[in-house]
Coordinates of C-alpha atoms and ligand atoms in Angstrom, one line a residue:
X1 CA 133.0 91.1 86.0
X2 CA 129.3 92.7 85.5
X3 CA 126.7 91.3 87.9
X4 CA 123.9 89.6 86.9
X5 CA 120.3 89.5 87.3
X6 CA 118.7 86.2 87.9
X7 CA 115.5 85.5 87.9
X8 CA 113.9 82.0 89.5
X9 CA 110.2 81.2 89.0
X10 CA 108.7 77.9 89.6
X11 CA 105.7 76.4 91.6
X12 CA 105.3 75.9 95.4
X13 CA 107.7 73.9 96.9
X14 CA 110.1 73.7 93.8
X15 CA 112.5 74.2 96.4
X16 CA 112.9 77.8 94.3
X17 CA 113.3 79.9 97.4
X18 CA 116.5 77.4 99.0
X19 CA 118.2 77.6 95.5
X20 CA 117.8 81.1 95.1
X21 CA 119.0 81.9 98.4
X22 CA 121.8 79.8 98.3
X23 CA 122.6 80.8 94.7
X24 CA 122.8 84.5 95.9
X25 CA 124.6 83.5 98.9
X26 CA 127.4 81.9 96.7
X27 CA 127.7 85.0 94.2
X28 CA 127.6 87.6 96.8
X29 CA 124.4 88.9 95.2
X30 CA 121.3 90.5 97.1
X31 CA 118.4 88.1 97.5
X32 CA 114.9 88.7 96.9
X33 CA 112.1 86.6 98.0
X34 CA 109.0 88.0 96.2
X35 CA 106.8 85.5 97.8
X36 CA 107.5 86.9 101.3
X37 CA 106.0 90.2 100.0
X38 CA 102.5 88.3 98.9
X39 CA 102.6 86.5 102.1
X40 CA 102.8 89.8 104.0
X41 CA 100.1 91.1 102.4
X42 CA 98.2 87.7 103.1
X43 CA 99.2 88.2 106.7
X44 CA 97.9 91.8 107.0
X45 CA 94.5 90.7 105.3
X46 CA 93.9 88.3 107.6
X47 CA 94.8 90.2 111.0
X48 CA 92.6 92.8 109.4
X49 CA 89.9 90.7 109.0
X50 CA 89.3 91.6 105.3
X51 CA 88.3 88.5 103.0
X52 CA 91.3 87.8 100.7
X53 CA 88.9 87.3 97.5
X54 CA 88.1 91.1 98.4
X55 CA 89.8 92.7 95.6
X56 CA 89.8 96.6 96.9
X57 CA 90.1 95.6 100.2
X58 CA 93.3 93.7 99.8
X59 CA 94.7 96.1 97.2
X60 CA 94.5 99.1 100.2
X61 CA 96.5 96.8 102.2
X62 CA 99.2 96.2 99.7
X63 CA 99.4 100.1 98.8
X64 CA 99.8 100.9 102.4
X65 CA 102.7 98.6 103.3
X66 CA 106.5 99.5 103.2
X67 CA 108.8 96.5 103.1
X68 CA 112.3 96.0 103.7
X69 CA 114.7 93.1 103.6
X70 CA 117.8 92.7 105.5
X71 CA 120.3 89.6 106.4
X72 CA 120.6 88.7 110.1
X73 CA 122.8 85.7 111.1
X74 CA 122.6 83.9 107.5
X75 CA 118.7 84.6 107.3
X76 CA 116.7 87.1 105.4
X77 CA 114.2 89.0 107.5
X78 CA 111.4 90.4 106.1
X79 CA 110.1 94.0 107.4
X80 CA 107.1 95.2 107.1
X81 CA 106.2 98.6 108.8
X82 CA 109.2 98.0 110.9
X83 CA 107.7 94.5 112.1
X84 CA 109.8 91.5 111.7
X85 CA 107.3 89.2 109.9
X86 CA 109.8 86.7 108.6
X87 CA 108.6 84.2 111.0
X88 CA 104.8 84.6 111.2
X89 CA 104.3 84.7 107.4
X90 CA 105.8 80.9 107.1
X91 CA 102.7 78.7 107.8
X92 CA 99.7 77.4 105.4
X93 CA 97.1 79.8 106.4
X94 CA 99.3 82.6 105.4
X95 CA 100.8 80.8 102.2
X96 CA 97.0 80.3 101.2
X97 CA 96.0 83.8 101.7
X98 CA 98.8 85.0 99.8
X99 CA 98.3 82.9 97.1
X100 CA 94.6 84.1 97.0
X101 CA 95.4 87.7 97.5
X102 CA 97.9 87.6 94.5
X103 CA 95.0 87.0 91.9
X104 CA 94.1 90.7 92.2
X105 CA 95.5 93.2 89.3
X106 CA 95.9 95.7 92.1
X107 CA 97.9 93.8 94.7
X108 CA 100.2 92.9 91.9
X109 CA 100.8 96.3 90.8
X110 CA 101.0 97.7 94.5
X111 CA 104.2 95.3 94.6
X112 CA 105.5 95.6 91.1
X113 CA 107.4 98.9 91.6
X114 CA 109.1 98.0 94.6
X115 CA 110.5 94.3 93.2
X116 CA 111.8 96.3 90.1
X117 CA 113.5 98.9 91.9
X118 CA 115.1 95.6 94.2
X119 CA 116.4 94.3 91.0
X120 CA 117.7 97.4 89.1
X121 CA 121.3 97.7 89.1
X122 CA 122.1 93.8 89.2
X123 CA 124.1 91.6 91.4
X124 CA 120.4 90.1 92.5
X125 CA 118.8 87.1 92.4
X126 CA 115.0 87.5 92.7
X127 CA 112.6 84.5 93.0
X128 CA 108.5 84.1 92.6
X129 CA 106.1 83.6 89.9
X130 CA 106.2 85.9 87.2
X131 CA 109.9 87.2 87.7
X132 CA 110.8 86.1 84.4
X133 CA 107.9 87.2 82.5
X134 CA 106.7 90.0 84.2
X135 CA 109.1 91.9 86.7
X136 CA 112.5 91.4 85.1
X137 CA 111.6 90.8 81.5
X138 CA 115.1 91.8 80.3
X139 CA 116.9 89.8 83.6
X140 CA 120.3 88.1 82.1
X141 CA 119.4 84.6 83.3
X142 CA 115.9 83.2 83.8
X143 CA 115.1 79.8 85.6
X144 CA 112.2 77.8 85.9
X145 CA 112.7 75.7 88.6
X146 CA 110.5 72.8 88.9
X147 CA 109.6 68.9 90.0
X148 CA 106.5 66.5 90.0
X149 CA 103.6 67.0 91.9
X150 CA 104.4 64.3 94.1
X151 CA 108.3 65.1 94.8
X152 CA 106.9 68.4 95.7
X153 CA 104.3 66.8 98.1
X154 CA 107.0 64.4 99.6
X155 CA 109.1 67.4 100.2
X156 CA 106.5 69.3 102.1
X157 CA 105.3 66.4 104.0
X158 CA 108.8 65.9 105.4
X159 CA 108.9 69.6 106.4
X160 CA 105.7 70.2 107.8
X161 CA 104.3 67.9 110.8
X162 CA 100.2 67.4 111.5
X163 CA 99.2 67.0 108.2
X164 CA 99.0 63.9 105.9
X165 CA 100.5 63.3 102.3
X166 CA 97.6 63.4 100.8
X167 CA 95.9 66.8 102.0
X168 CA 99.1 68.2 101.7
X169 CA 99.4 66.9 97.9
X170 CA 95.6 68.3 97.5
X171 CA 96.7 71.7 99.0
X172 CA 99.5 71.7 96.3
X173 CA 97.3 71.2 93.6
X174 CA 94.6 73.9 94.5
X175 CA 98.0 76.4 94.8
X176 CA 99.2 75.7 91.6
X177 CA 95.6 75.9 89.9
X178 CA 95.4 79.2 91.5
X179 CA 98.7 80.6 91.1
X180 CA 98.7 79.1 86.9
X181 CA 95.1 80.1 86.4
X182 CA 95.1 83.7 86.9
X183 CA 94.5 86.0 84.7
X184 CA 97.1 88.5 85.6
X185 CA 100.5 87.3 85.6
X186 CA 100.3 83.8 86.0
X187 CA 102.9 81.2 86.7
X188 CA 104.2 80.4 83.4
X189 CA 108.0 79.5 82.3
X190 CA 109.3 82.6 80.1
X191 CA 110.0 81.8 76.5
X192 CA 113.5 82.6 77.4
X193 CA 113.7 80.5 80.7
X194 CA 115.9 77.6 81.0
X195 CA 113.8 74.7 82.7
X196 CA 115.5 72.5 85.4
X197 CA 113.6 69.7 86.6
X198 CA 114.9 69.2 90.8
X199 CA 112.7 65.7 90.7
X200 CA 115.2 63.1 92.4
X201 CA 118.2 65.5 92.8
X202 CA 119.0 66.9 96.1
X203 CA 119.2 70.8 96.8
X204 CA 123.5 70.7 96.3
X205 CA 122.9 69.4 92.9
X206 CA 120.5 71.7 91.7
X207 CA 122.5 74.8 93.2
X208 CA 125.3 73.4 91.4
X209 CA 123.6 73.1 88.1
X210 CA 122.0 76.8 88.3
X211 CA 125.6 78.1 89.1
X212 CA 127.1 76.5 86.2
X213 CA 124.2 78.3 84.3
X214 CA 125.3 81.4 85.8
X215 CA 129.2 80.6 84.7
X216 CA 127.8 80.0 81.4
X217 CA 125.9 83.1 80.9
X218 CA 128.8 85.4 82.7
X219 CA 131.5 83.9 79.9
X220 CA 128.9 84.5 77.1
X221 CA 128.1 88.0 78.4
Ligands
DC1 O1 106.8 81.4 96.9 P1 105.6 81.3 97.8 O2 104.8 80.1 98.2 O3 106.2 81.9 99.5 O4 104.5 82.3 97.4 C1 103.4 82.4 97.8 C2 102.1 82.9 97.3 O5 102.3 84.3 96.6 C3 102.0 81.8 96.1 O6 101.3 80.9 95.8 C4 101.6 82.8 94.8 C5 102.0 84.5 95.4 N1 103.2 85.1 94.4 C6 102.7 85.6 93.2 O7 101.7 85.3 92.8 N2 103.6 85.8 92.7 C7 105.2 85.9 93.0 N3 106.2 86.7 92.3 C8 105.4 85.6 94.1 C9 104.1 84.6 95.0

């Protein structure tokens, strides 16, 4: 059977990372986490003491990085210039820096070709903000995963220790505004994407719903 190209977009804490990974595992497809690439740029920018709002400085960093992904004991490892950054990119400071550097067209252009190369040939689930609209506009199946702001804040609050629910809700609101409001490749549902609202649903239910859509697409393909 032909292997599909599946694009999953959605806002922060919509559950898209977990869902995309589980769908890829079930189908035996590759999983590409494009947010991890923006996070890696954010990490390097912070380490270099560059202001994430500096378009020239952040673009130079993005252009200099070499990315690799591999699976290790069921976990996706993100390798940048031979350094495993998988753990270092998973915190709020790096997430905020990723969202800030992702505003710059030069940064996006630097990552685009790598993302397209990773998606070429099918048998891949790629998640992010602009996969269905910009990176893989001819993907076989496009899903837009969403959930209410309150639900996303509740989920993130349950994962993180040390922050109040109100603080997390405020950070998510700011992140949504920055990701949806930027001029280049903003977070937006593609016209031909199917919207899946995960509010009130477990991860298992959402994975099942997405796999059912994959089956329909395969039968119809
Ligand atoms: O999915 P995430 O939270 O790991 O992504 C971190 C940031 O990276 C997100 O706030 C915006 C940016 N991003 C993007 O602009 N385009 C993508 N395809 C993926 C992520």
